[in-house]
PDB file of C-alpha atoms in Angstrom:
ATOM      1  CA  UNK B 253       0.017   0.001  -0.027  1.00 85.00           C
ATOM      2  CA  UNK B 254       2.917   2.340  -0.076  1.00 87.00           C
ATOM      3  CA  UNK B 255       3.014   4.891  -2.875  1.00 92.00           C
ATOM      4  CA  UNK B 256       6.580   4.272  -4.081  1.00 91.00           C
ATOM      5  CA  UNK B 257       8.517   4.624  -7.347  1.00 92.00           C
ATOM      6  CA  UNK B 258       8.878   1.535  -9.472  1.00 90.00           C
ATOM      7  CA  UNK B 259      12.627   2.009  -9.114  1.00 92.00           C
ATOM      8  CA  UNK B 260      12.591   2.027  -5.283  1.00 88.00           C
ATOM      9  CA  UNK B 261      14.878  -0.647  -3.783  1.00 85.00           C
ATOM     10  CA  UNK B 262      14.163  -2.554  -0.653  1.00 85.00           C
ATOM     11  CA  UNK B 263      17.269  -3.115   1.443  1.00 87.00           C
ATOM     12  CA  UNK B 264      17.186  -5.902   4.118  1.00 90.00           C
ATOM     13  CA  UNK B 265      19.653  -6.220   6.954  1.00 93.00           C
ATOM     14  CA  UNK B 266      20.989  -9.716   7.138  1.00 94.00           C
ATOM     15  CA  UNK B 267      20.229 -12.030  10.128  1.00 95.00           C
ATOM     16  CA  UNK B 268      23.026 -13.642  12.125  1.00 96.00           C
ATOM     17  CA  UNK B 269      21.089 -16.632  13.406  1.00 93.00           C
ATOM     18  CA  UNK B 270      17.546 -17.691  14.050  1.00 88.00           C
ATOM     19  CA  UNK B 271      17.193 -15.429  17.134  1.00 90.00           C
ATOM     20  CA  UNK B 272      19.671 -12.672  16.356  1.00 95.00           C
ATOM     21  CA  UNK B 273      18.024 -11.003  13.390  1.00 95.00           C
ATOM     22  CA  UNK B 274      18.575  -8.023  11.116  1.00 95.00           C
ATOM     23  CA  UNK B 275      17.001  -5.729  13.714  1.00 95.00           C
ATOM     24  CA  UNK B 276      20.030  -6.293  15.937  1.00 96.00           C
ATOM     25  CA  UNK B 277      22.428  -5.992  13.165  1.00 97.00           C
ATOM     26  CA  UNK B 278      20.776  -2.637  12.462  1.00 96.00           C
ATOM     27  CA  UNK B 279      21.287  -1.698  16.063  1.00 96.00           C
ATOM     28  CA  UNK B 280      24.929  -2.626  16.008  1.00 97.00           C
ATOM     29  CA  UNK B 281      25.421  -0.443  13.046  1.00 96.00           C
ATOM     30  CA  UNK B 282      23.574   2.421  14.677  1.00 95.00           C
ATOM     31  CA  UNK B 283      25.630   2.181  17.851  1.00 96.00           C
ATOM     32  CA  UNK B 284      28.960   2.366  15.999  1.00 96.00           C
ATOM     33  CA  UNK B 285      30.385  -0.329  18.138  1.00 97.00           C
ATOM     34  CA  UNK B 286      31.731  -2.196  15.122  1.00 96.00           C
ATOM     35  CA  UNK B 287      34.103   0.859  14.544  1.00 96.00           C
ATOM     36  CA  UNK B 288      35.174   1.449  18.215  1.00 96.00           C
ATOM     37  CA  UNK B 289      38.220   0.084  20.005  1.00 97.00           C
ATOM     38  CA  UNK B 290      36.240   0.038  23.337  1.00 97.00           C
ATOM     39  CA  UNK B 291      34.996  -3.403  24.501  1.00 97.00           C
ATOM     40  CA  UNK B 292      31.259  -2.809  24.291  1.00 98.00           C
ATOM     41  CA  UNK B 293      28.124  -4.629  25.364  1.00 97.00           C
ATOM     42  CA  UNK B 294      25.059  -3.848  23.181  1.00 97.00           C
ATOM     43  CA  UNK B 295      21.830  -5.185  24.609  1.00 95.00           C
ATOM     44  CA  UNK B 296      18.286  -5.019  23.220  1.00 93.00           C
ATOM     45  CA  UNK B 297      15.905  -5.989  26.028  1.00 84.00           C
ATOM     46  CA  UNK B 298      12.469  -7.466  25.148  1.00 72.00           C
ATOM     47  CA  UNK B 299      10.800 -10.885  25.251  1.00 71.00           C
ATOM     48  CA  UNK B 300      14.039 -12.039  23.795  1.00 82.00           C
ATOM     49  CA  UNK B 301      17.099 -10.127  24.978  1.00 90.00           C
ATOM     50  CA  UNK B 302      19.773 -10.089  22.195  1.00 95.00           C
ATOM     51  CA  UNK B 303      23.321  -9.248  23.277  1.00 96.00           C
ATOM     52  CA  UNK B 304      26.284  -8.389  21.265  1.00 98.00           C
ATOM     53  CA  UNK B 305      29.805  -7.991  22.719  1.00 98.00           C
ATOM     54  CA  UNK B 306      32.951  -6.834  21.000  1.00 98.00           C
ATOM     55  CA  UNK B 307      34.653  -3.943  19.163  1.00 97.00           C
ATOM     56  CA  UNK B 308      36.192  -3.135  15.758  1.00 96.00           C
ATOM     57  CA  UNK B 309      38.199  -6.298  15.765  1.00 97.00           C
ATOM     58  CA  UNK B 310      35.612  -8.926  16.658  1.00 97.00           C
ATOM     59  CA  UNK B 311      31.981  -9.324  17.585  1.00 98.00           C
ATOM     60  CA  UNK B 312      30.074 -12.101  19.469  1.00 98.00           C
ATOM     61  CA  UNK B 313      26.344 -12.355  19.899  1.00 97.00           C
ATOM     62  CA  UNK B 314      23.621 -14.505  21.528  1.00 97.00           C
ATOM     63  CA  UNK B 315      19.901 -14.357  22.317  1.00 95.00           C
ATOM     64  CA  UNK B 316      18.477 -14.940  25.814  1.00 91.00           C
ATOM     65  CA  UNK B 317      14.858 -16.041  26.321  1.00 84.00           C
ATOM     66  CA  UNK B 318      13.966 -13.528  28.948  1.00 80.00           C
ATOM     67  CA  UNK B 319      10.218 -14.138  28.718  1.00 78.00           C
ATOM     68  CA  UNK B 320       7.531 -11.475  28.696  1.00 84.00           C
ATOM     69  CA  UNK B 321       7.972 -10.059  32.269  1.00 87.00           C
ATOM     70  CA  UNK B 322       9.584  -6.745  31.047  1.00 85.00           C
ATOM     71  CA  UNK B 323       6.520  -6.236  28.835  1.00 83.00           C
ATOM     72  CA  UNK B 324       3.954  -7.014  31.482  1.00 85.00           C
ATOM     73  CA  UNK B 325       3.456 -10.717  30.735  1.00 87.00           C
ATOM     74  CA  UNK B 326       3.502 -13.264  33.580  1.00 90.00           C
ATOM     75  CA  UNK B 327       2.980 -10.545  36.140  1.00 96.00           C
ATOM     76  CA  UNK B 328      -0.316 -10.616  38.091  1.00 96.00           C
ATOM     77  CA  UNK B 329      -1.102  -6.991  37.349  1.00 97.00           C
ATOM     78  CA  UNK B 330       1.461  -6.516  34.533  1.00 96.00           C
ATOM     79  CA  UNK B 331       0.560  -4.366  31.548  1.00 95.00           C
ATOM     80  CA  UNK B 332       2.294  -2.467  28.798  1.00 92.00           C
ATOM     81  CA  UNK B 333       3.394   1.116  29.337  1.00 90.00           C
ATOM     82  CA  UNK B 334      -0.061   2.673  28.745  1.00 94.00           C
ATOM     83  CA  UNK B 335      -1.737   5.468  30.761  1.00 96.00           C
ATOM     84  CA  UNK B 336      -2.188   4.404  34.375  1.00 97.00           C
ATOM     85  CA  UNK B 337       0.722   1.928  34.332  1.00 97.00           C
ATOM     86  CA  UNK B 338       2.965   2.288  37.416  1.00 97.00           C
ATOM     87  CA  UNK B 339       6.366   3.183  35.872  1.00 95.00           C
ATOM     88  CA  UNK B 340       8.179   4.553  38.830  1.00 96.00           C
ATOM     89  CA  UNK B 341       8.051   3.851  42.534  1.00 97.00           C
ATOM     90  CA  UNK B 342       9.597   4.787  45.921  1.00 96.00           C
ATOM     91  CA  UNK B 343       9.039   3.968  49.553  1.00 95.00           C
ATOM     92  CA  UNK B 344       8.861   5.995  52.649  1.00 95.00           C
ATOM     93  CA  UNK B 345      11.818   4.523  54.674  1.00 90.00           C
ATOM     94  CA  UNK B 346      10.029   4.962  58.046  1.00 93.00           C
ATOM     95  CA  UNK B 347       6.477   3.850  57.171  1.00 96.00           C
ATOM     96  CA  UNK B 348       7.275   1.637  54.149  1.00 95.00           C
ATOM     97  CA  UNK B 349       4.243   3.300  52.429  1.00 97.00           C
ATOM     98  CA  UNK B 350       4.576   3.491  48.609  1.00 97.00           C
ATOM     99  CA  UNK B 351       4.578   6.440  46.262  1.00 97.00           C
ATOM    100  CA  UNK B 352       3.489   5.338  42.797  1.00 97.00           C
ATOM    101  CA  UNK B 353       4.199   7.303  39.637  1.00 97.00           C
ATOM    102  CA  UNK B 354       1.994   6.308  36.725  1.00 97.00           C
ATOM    103  CA  UNK B 355       2.127   6.983  32.963  1.00 95.00           C
ATOM    104  CA  UNK B 356       0.113  10.133  32.161  1.00 96.00           C
ATOM    105  CA  UNK B 357      -0.507  10.780  35.924  1.00 96.00           C
ATOM    106  CA  UNK B 358      -3.652   8.604  35.902  1.00 96.00           C
ATOM    107  CA  UNK B 359      -4.991   6.378  38.562  1.00 97.00           C
ATOM    108  CA  UNK B 360      -3.024   3.171  38.624  1.00 97.00           C
ATOM    109  CA  UNK B 361      -4.320   0.120  36.576  1.00 97.00           C
ATOM    110  CA  UNK B 362      -1.232  -2.094  36.682  1.00 97.00           C
ATOM    111  CA  UNK B 363       2.558  -2.415  36.465  1.00 97.00           C
ATOM    112  CA  UNK B 364       4.683  -1.921  33.349  1.00 94.00           C
ATOM    113  CA  UNK B 365       8.182  -3.180  32.793  1.00 91.00           C
ATOM    114  CA  UNK B 366      10.135  -0.236  34.022  1.00 92.00           C
ATOM    115  CA  UNK B 367       7.914  -0.006  37.035  1.00 95.00           C
ATOM    116  CA  UNK B 368       8.455  -3.705  37.817  1.00 96.00           C
ATOM    117  CA  UNK B 369      12.213  -3.228  37.800  1.00 95.00           C
ATOM    118  CA  UNK B 370      12.147  -0.267  40.121  1.00 96.00           C
ATOM    119  CA  UNK B 371       9.562  -1.905  42.459  1.00 97.00           C
ATOM    120  CA  UNK B 372      11.549  -5.083  42.914  1.00 97.00           C
ATOM    121  CA  UNK B 373      14.799  -3.129  43.321  1.00 95.00           C
ATOM    122  CA  UNK B 374      13.296  -0.781  45.903  1.00 95.00           C
ATOM    123  CA  UNK B 375      11.589  -3.515  47.944  1.00 96.00           C
ATOM    124  CA  UNK B 376      14.992  -5.332  47.948  1.00 95.00           C
ATOM    125  CA  UNK B 377      17.017  -2.351  48.845  1.00 91.00           C
ATOM    126  CA  UNK B 378      14.720  -1.461  51.790  1.00 92.00           C
ATOM    127  CA  UNK B 379      14.912  -4.953  53.207  1.00 92.00           C
ATOM    128  CA  UNK B 380      11.404  -6.132  52.414  1.00 96.00           C
ATOM    129  CA  UNK B 381      12.802  -8.948  50.163  1.00 96.00           C
ATOM    130  CA  UNK B 382      15.596 -11.387  50.678  1.00 95.00           C
ATOM    131  CA  UNK B 383      18.043 -12.438  47.959  1.00 95.00           C
ATOM    132  CA  UNK B 384      15.704 -15.217  46.891  1.00 96.00           C
ATOM    133  CA  UNK B 385      12.999 -12.703  46.233  1.00 97.00           C
ATOM    134  CA  UNK B 386      10.881 -13.735  49.192  1.00 97.00           C
ATOM    135  CA  UNK B 387       9.272 -11.277  51.551  1.00 97.00           C
ATOM    136  CA  UNK B 388      10.680 -10.955  55.019  1.00 94.00           C
ATOM    137  CA  UNK B 389       7.991 -11.697  57.713  1.00 91.00           C
ATOM    138  CA  UNK B 390       7.268  -8.016  58.572  1.00 93.00           C
ATOM    139  CA  UNK B 391       4.143  -6.910  60.462  1.00 95.00           C
ATOM    140  CA  UNK B 392       2.922  -4.305  58.039  1.00 96.00           C
ATOM    141  CA  UNK B 393      -0.629  -3.855  56.616  1.00 96.00           C
ATOM    142  CA  UNK B 394       0.680  -3.747  53.020  1.00 97.00           C
ATOM    143  CA  UNK B 395       2.459  -7.132  53.326  1.00 97.00           C
ATOM    144  CA  UNK B 396      -0.086  -9.951  53.360  1.00 96.00           C
ATOM    145  CA  UNK B 397      -0.601 -13.408  52.328  1.00 96.00           C
ATOM    146  CA  UNK B 398      -2.146 -13.800  48.879  1.00 94.00           C
ATOM    147  CA  UNK B 399      -2.969 -16.594  46.389  1.00 91.00           C
ATOM    148  CA  UNK B 400       0.598 -16.537  45.070  1.00 92.00           C
ATOM    149  CA  UNK B 401       2.590 -16.320  48.266  1.00 92.00           C
ATOM    150  CA  UNK B 402       3.144 -13.132  50.130  1.00 97.00           C
ATOM    151  CA  UNK B 403       2.461  -9.837  48.381  1.00 97.00           C
ATOM    152  CA  UNK B 404       2.957  -6.178  48.701  1.00 98.00           C
ATOM    153  CA  UNK B 405      -0.006  -3.888  48.148  1.00 98.00           C
ATOM    154  CA  UNK B 406       1.023  -1.096  45.818  1.00 98.00           C
ATOM    155  CA  UNK B 407      -2.320   0.583  45.641  1.00 97.00           C
ATOM    156  CA  UNK B 408      -5.648  -0.118  47.425  1.00 97.00           C
ATOM    157  CA  UNK B 409      -8.735  -0.586  45.194  1.00 97.00           C
ATOM    158  CA  UNK B 410     -10.262   2.805  46.071  1.00 96.00           C
ATOM    159  CA  UNK B 411      -6.989   4.446  44.715  1.00 95.00           C
ATOM    160  CA  UNK B 412      -7.111   2.516  41.392  1.00 96.00           C
ATOM    161  CA  UNK B 413      -8.882   2.698  38.130  1.00 94.00           C
ATOM    162  CA  UNK B 414      -9.363  -1.125  38.614  1.00 92.00           C
ATOM    163  CA  UNK B 415     -11.837  -3.270  40.586  1.00 94.00           C
ATOM    164  CA  UNK B 416      -9.049  -4.706  42.835  1.00 96.00           C
ATOM    165  CA  UNK B 417      -5.983  -3.896  44.817  1.00 97.00           C
ATOM    166  CA  UNK B 418      -2.790  -3.687  42.781  1.00 98.00           C
ATOM    167  CA  UNK B 419      -0.144  -5.961  44.228  1.00 98.00           C
ATOM    168  CA  UNK B 420       3.249  -7.520  43.488  1.00 98.00           C
ATOM    169  CA  UNK B 421       3.669 -11.011  44.756  1.00 97.00           C
ATOM    170  CA  UNK B 422       6.360 -13.655  45.173  1.00 97.00           C
ATOM    171  CA  UNK B 423       5.478 -15.423  41.871  1.00 97.00           C
ATOM    172  CA  UNK B 424       5.751 -12.084  40.043  1.00 97.00           C
ATOM    173  CA  UNK B 425       9.181 -11.526  41.614  1.00 97.00           C
ATOM    174  CA  UNK B 426      10.190 -15.108  40.698  1.00 96.00           C
ATOM    175  CA  UNK B 427       9.326 -14.490  37.086  1.00 95.00           C
ATOM    176  CA  UNK B 428      11.258 -11.219  37.180  1.00 96.00           C
ATOM    177  CA  UNK B 429      14.237 -12.934  38.671  1.00 97.00           C
ATOM    178  CA  UNK B 430      14.167 -15.606  35.977  1.00 95.00           C
ATOM    179  CA  UNK B 431      14.072 -12.891  33.306  1.00 94.00           C
ATOM    180  CA  UNK B 432      16.816 -10.828  34.665  1.00 95.00           C
ATOM    181  CA  UNK B 433      18.815 -13.982  35.392  1.00 96.00           C
ATOM    182  CA  UNK B 434      18.684 -15.171  31.854  1.00 94.00           C
ATOM    183  CA  UNK B 435      19.951 -11.862  30.621  1.00 95.00           C
ATOM    184  CA  UNK B 436      22.873 -11.615  33.024  1.00 96.00           C
ATOM    185  CA  UNK B 437      23.706 -15.282  32.493  1.00 96.00           C
ATOM    186  CA  UNK B 438      23.748 -14.636  28.698  1.00 96.00           C
ATOM    187  CA  UNK B 439      26.161 -11.697  29.139  1.00 96.00           C
ATOM    188  CA  UNK B 440      28.565 -13.563  31.443  1.00 96.00           C
ATOM    189  CA  UNK B 441      28.405 -16.761  29.245  1.00 97.00           C
ATOM    190  CA  UNK B 442      29.355 -14.960  26.042  1.00 97.00           C
ATOM    191  CA  UNK B 443      32.114 -13.113  27.879  1.00 96.00           C
ATOM    192  CA  UNK B 444      33.361 -16.456  29.255  1.00 96.00           C
ATOM    193  CA  UNK B 445      33.344 -17.867  25.707  1.00 96.00           C
ATOM    194  CA  UNK B 446      35.659 -15.212  24.481  1.00 96.00           C
ATOM    195  CA  UNK B 447      37.955 -15.304  27.503  1.00 96.00           C
ATOM    196  CA  UNK B 448      36.853 -12.103  29.234  1.00 96.00           C
ATOM    197  CA  UNK B 449      34.949 -10.992  32.325  1.00 93.00           C
ATOM    198  CA  UNK B 450      32.366  -8.424  33.260  1.00 91.00           C
ATOM    199  CA  UNK B 451      35.065  -6.106  34.670  1.00 91.00           C
ATOM    200  CA  UNK B 452      36.508  -5.946  31.228  1.00 95.00           C
ATOM    201  CA  UNK B 453      33.504  -4.079  29.727  1.00 95.00           C
ATOM    202  CA  UNK B 454      34.323  -0.586  28.865  1.00 96.00           C
ATOM    203  CA  UNK B 455      30.850   0.503  27.650  1.00 96.00           C
ATOM    204  CA  UNK B 456      27.250  -0.668  27.635  1.00 96.00           C
ATOM    205  CA  UNK B 457      24.703   0.415  25.073  1.00 96.00           C
ATOM    206  CA  UNK B 458      20.989  -0.221  25.854  1.00 95.00           C
ATOM    207  CA  UNK B 459      18.506  -0.447  23.012  1.00 93.00           C
ATOM    208  CA  UNK B 460      14.872  -1.299  22.478  1.00 85.00           C
ATOM    209  CA  UNK B 461      11.671   0.094  24.037  1.00 75.00           C
ATOM    210  CA  UNK B 462      12.307  -1.206  27.480  1.00 74.00           C
ATOM    211  CA  UNK B 463      16.124  -0.675  27.274  1.00 73.00           C
ATOM    212  CA  UNK B 464      15.399   3.108  26.704  1.00 72.00           C
ATOM    213  CA  UNK B 465      13.681   3.381  30.125  1.00 76.00           C
ATOM    214  CA  UNK B 466      15.800   1.229  32.351  1.00 87.00           C
ATOM    215  CA  UNK B 467      16.615   2.785  35.731  1.00 92.00           C
ATOM    216  CA  UNK B 468      20.379   2.118  35.985  1.00 92.00           C
ATOM    217  CA  UNK B 469      20.626   1.984  39.757  1.00 92.00           C
ATOM    218  CA  UNK B 470      17.814  -0.459  39.949  1.00 94.00           C
ATOM    219  CA  UNK B 471      19.029  -2.620  37.093  1.00 94.00           C
ATOM    220  CA  UNK B 472      22.429  -3.010  38.815  1.00 94.00           C
ATOM    221  CA  UNK B 473      20.862  -3.496  42.238  1.00 93.00           C
ATOM    222  CA  UNK B 474      19.020  -6.537  41.235  1.00 96.00           C
ATOM    223  CA  UNK B 475      21.736  -7.954  38.862  1.00 96.00           C
ATOM    224  CA  UNK B 476      19.997  -7.250  35.507  1.00 95.00           C
ATOM    225  CA  UNK B 477      22.975  -5.256  34.278  1.00 94.00           C
ATOM    226  CA  UNK B 478      26.627  -5.513  35.208  1.00 94.00           C
ATOM    227  CA  UNK B 479      27.765  -3.080  37.838  1.00 93.00           C
ATOM    228  CA  UNK B 480      29.745  -0.344  35.985  1.00 91.00           C
ATOM    229  CA  UNK B 481      30.106   3.401  36.263  1.00 91.00           C
ATOM    230  CA  UNK B 482      26.956   5.142  34.925  1.00 89.00           C
ATOM    231  CA  UNK B 483      28.933   7.302  32.558  1.00 93.00           C
ATOM    232  CA  UNK B 484      29.844   4.061  30.632  1.00 94.00           C
ATOM    233  CA  UNK B 485      26.210   3.405  29.756  1.00 94.00           C
ATOM    234  CA  UNK B 486      24.485   4.875  26.646  1.00 94.00           C
ATOM    235  CA  UNK B 487      20.877   4.788  25.640  1.00 93.00           C
ATOM    236  CA  UNK B 488      20.371   4.214  21.915  1.00 93.00           C
ATOM    237  CA  UNK B 489      16.557   4.033  21.841  1.00 90.00           C
ATOM    238  CA  UNK B 490      15.140   2.262  18.766  1.00 91.00           C
ATOM    239  CA  UNK B 491      18.418   0.929  17.316  1.00 93.00           C
ATOM    240  CA  UNK B 492      16.699  -0.995  14.588  1.00 93.00           C
ATOM    241  CA  UNK B 493      15.002   2.075  13.189  1.00 94.00           C
ATOM    242  CA  UNK B 494      18.078   4.291  13.638  1.00 95.00           C
ATOM    243  CA  UNK B 495      20.143   1.614  11.797  1.00 95.00           C
ATOM    244  CA  UNK B 496      17.633   1.474   9.015  1.00 94.00           C
ATOM    245  CA  UNK B 497      17.692   5.314   8.611  1.00 94.00           C
ATOM    246  CA  UNK B 498      21.471   5.244   8.468  1.00 93.00           C
ATOM    247  CA  UNK B 499      21.487   2.467   5.910  1.00 91.00           C
ATOM    248  CA  UNK B 500      18.971   4.428   3.802  1.00 90.00           C
ATOM    249  CA  UNK B 501      21.087   7.571   3.838  1.00 90.00           C
ATOM    250  CA  UNK B 502      24.624   6.307   3.764  1.00 88.00           C
ATOM    251  CA  UNK B 503      26.484   4.166   1.245  1.00 89.00           C
ATOM    252  CA  UNK B 504      29.297   3.353   3.582  1.00 89.00           C
ATOM    253  CA  UNK B 505      26.888   1.832   6.105  1.00 90.00           C
ATOM    254  CA  UNK B 506      25.612  -0.595   3.378  1.00 88.00           C
ATOM    255  CA  UNK B 507      29.231  -1.493   2.722  1.00 91.00           C
ATOM    256  CA  UNK B 508      30.251  -1.712   6.329  1.00 94.00           C
ATOM    257  CA  UNK B 509      27.350  -4.153   7.364  1.00 94.00           C
ATOM    258  CA  UNK B 510      28.917  -6.866   5.141  1.00 93.00           C
ATOM    259  CA  UNK B 511      32.225  -6.736   7.115  1.00 94.00           C
ATOM    260  CA  UNK B 512      30.489  -6.377  10.480  1.00 95.00           C
ATOM    261  CA  UNK B 513      28.375  -9.454   9.859  1.00 95.00           C
ATOM    262  CA  UNK B 514      31.466 -11.450   8.798  1.00 95.00           C
ATOM    263  CA  UNK B 515      33.043 -10.599  12.131  1.00 94.00           C
ATOM    264  CA  UNK B 516      30.113 -11.716  14.242  1.00 96.00           C
ATOM    265  CA  UNK B 517      30.201 -15.174  15.944  1.00 96.00           C
ATOM    266  CA  UNK B 518      26.905 -16.384  17.293  1.00 97.00           C
ATOM    267  CA  UNK B 519      26.621 -18.592  20.332  1.00 96.00           C
ATOM    268  CA  UNK B 520      23.545 -20.836  20.866  1.00 95.00           C
ATOM    269  CA  UNK B 521      23.366 -20.536  24.669  1.00 94.00           C
ATOM    270  CA  UNK B 522      21.380 -23.743  25.212  1.00 91.00           C
ATOM    271  CA  UNK B 523      24.325 -25.567  23.716  1.00 94.00           C
ATOM    272  CA  UNK B 524      27.047 -23.854  25.770  1.00 94.00           C
ATOM    273  CA  UNK B 525      27.840 -26.063  28.783  1.00 89.00           C
ATOM    274  CA  UNK B 526      28.502 -23.215  31.134  1.00 91.00           C
ATOM    275  CA  UNK B 527      25.198 -21.333  30.506  1.00 96.00           C
ATOM    276  CA  UNK B 528      22.977 -23.398  32.909  1.00 95.00           C
ATOM    277  CA  UNK B 529      25.498 -22.817  35.787  1.00 96.00           C
ATOM    278  CA  UNK B 530      25.587 -19.046  35.022  1.00 96.00           C
ATOM    279  CA  UNK B 531      21.846 -18.941  34.932  1.00 96.00           C
ATOM    280  CA  UNK B 532      21.497 -20.712  38.311  1.00 96.00           C
ATOM    281  CA  UNK B 533      24.053 -18.273  39.788  1.00 96.00           C
ATOM    282  CA  UNK B 534      22.043 -15.391  38.558  1.00 97.00           C
ATOM    283  CA  UNK B 535      18.728 -16.543  40.179  1.00 97.00           C
ATOM    284  CA  UNK B 536      19.367 -14.414  43.205  1.00 96.00           C
ATOM    285  CA  UNK B 537      19.248 -10.677  43.946  1.00 96.00           C
ATOM    286  CA  UNK B 538      21.618  -9.465  42.726  1.00 96.00           C
ATOM    287  CA  UNK B 539      23.771 -12.673  42.213  1.00 95.00           C
ATOM    288  CA  UNK B 540      25.307 -15.521  44.158  1.00 95.00           C
ATOM    289  CA  UNK B 541      28.798 -14.042  43.480  1.00 93.00           C
ATOM    290  CA  UNK B 542      28.730 -10.586  45.209  1.00 89.00           C
ATOM    291  CA  UNK B 543      32.279  -9.869  43.915  1.00 89.00           C
ATOM    292  CA  UNK B 544      30.502  -9.031  40.612  1.00 91.00           C
ATOM    293  CA  UNK B 545      28.490  -6.328  42.460  1.00 92.00           C
ATOM    294  CA  UNK B 546      31.015  -4.601  44.719  1.00 89.00           C
ATOM    295  CA  UNK B 547      28.874  -1.537  45.293  1.00 86.00           C
ATOM    296  CA  UNK B 548      26.014  -3.714  46.566  1.00 82.00           C
ATOM    297  CA  UNK B 549      28.488  -5.775  48.683  1.00 79.00           C
ATOM    298  CA  UNK B 550      29.720  -2.580  50.231  1.00 82.00           C
ATOM    299  CA  UNK B 551      26.227  -1.512  51.119  1.00 76.00           C
ATOM    300  CA  UNK B 552      25.581  -4.897  52.785  1.00 68.00           C
ATOM    301  CA  UNK B 553      28.667  -4.554  54.879  1.00 71.00           C
ATOM    302  CA  UNK B 554      27.706  -0.964  55.952  1.00 73.00           C
ATOM    303  CA  UNK B 555      24.180  -2.139  56.869  1.00 64.00           C
ATOM    304  CA  UNK B 556      25.515  -4.860  59.061  1.00 57.00           C
ATOM    305  CA  UNK B 557      27.723  -2.425  60.949  1.00 58.00           C
ATOM    306  CA  UNK B 558      24.737  -0.217  61.515  1.00 59.00           C
TER     307      UNK B 558
END
């Protein structure tokens, strides 16, 4: 249905593998990581989280099946980032009462992906959750036994544009931990396959709809992203679209993509022996190996002293 000239050409970015498609190649081209000497992690977070690690000399990639948690799926009151979705959250440290920020400033109707991340991180930081994602037995009116384990009431029914309380429960948090664990395990596994570690990363580029709205402190607190200095993280936004624009407007991008794809080695994580171990190690907040999260480990030591 497009009104185009008969001489208009359609240019298609090549796919690397079944789960790392042309959209990710377009994002890599848009990021410029294929021309940089910095060791870069490119990550596009969605139902599948695609990761690319490398620089101008080499590139390695993989896809992690994160599941739909970051898009509202598998979460009791999860929704997409529409008006009324809780997208930001904080707690009063004395009363543990919540402050919800919703899209459009409307009465809450559910929790979107960015809100889920911040809620879990905040509940964990304030000691309501343990490292397994279970609620501590606190005597508080907002923490109660629900149909899916203990739950925290984010908003009472009379505050919502819904016919029920909005809660986050232990099954929701378990689904979140699985998703973030798969992503972090994918990162560490690919690094391991190329003989590197998380501490070797010099830059992280976040792409995709959810990736554009990730709260960095929260993402590092729960072990979704490696703990690095914030100034090493860049937001690309819609890398697929940006890469497509660049390809349309620039001959050298169309030439460069051929070389970039030749450099890219794809890993099928289910066939890599170490992935399962990395995944199991990532199934905690933030991780079983706190040496990977020195900032968090330091906060734990300070809290014990207090």
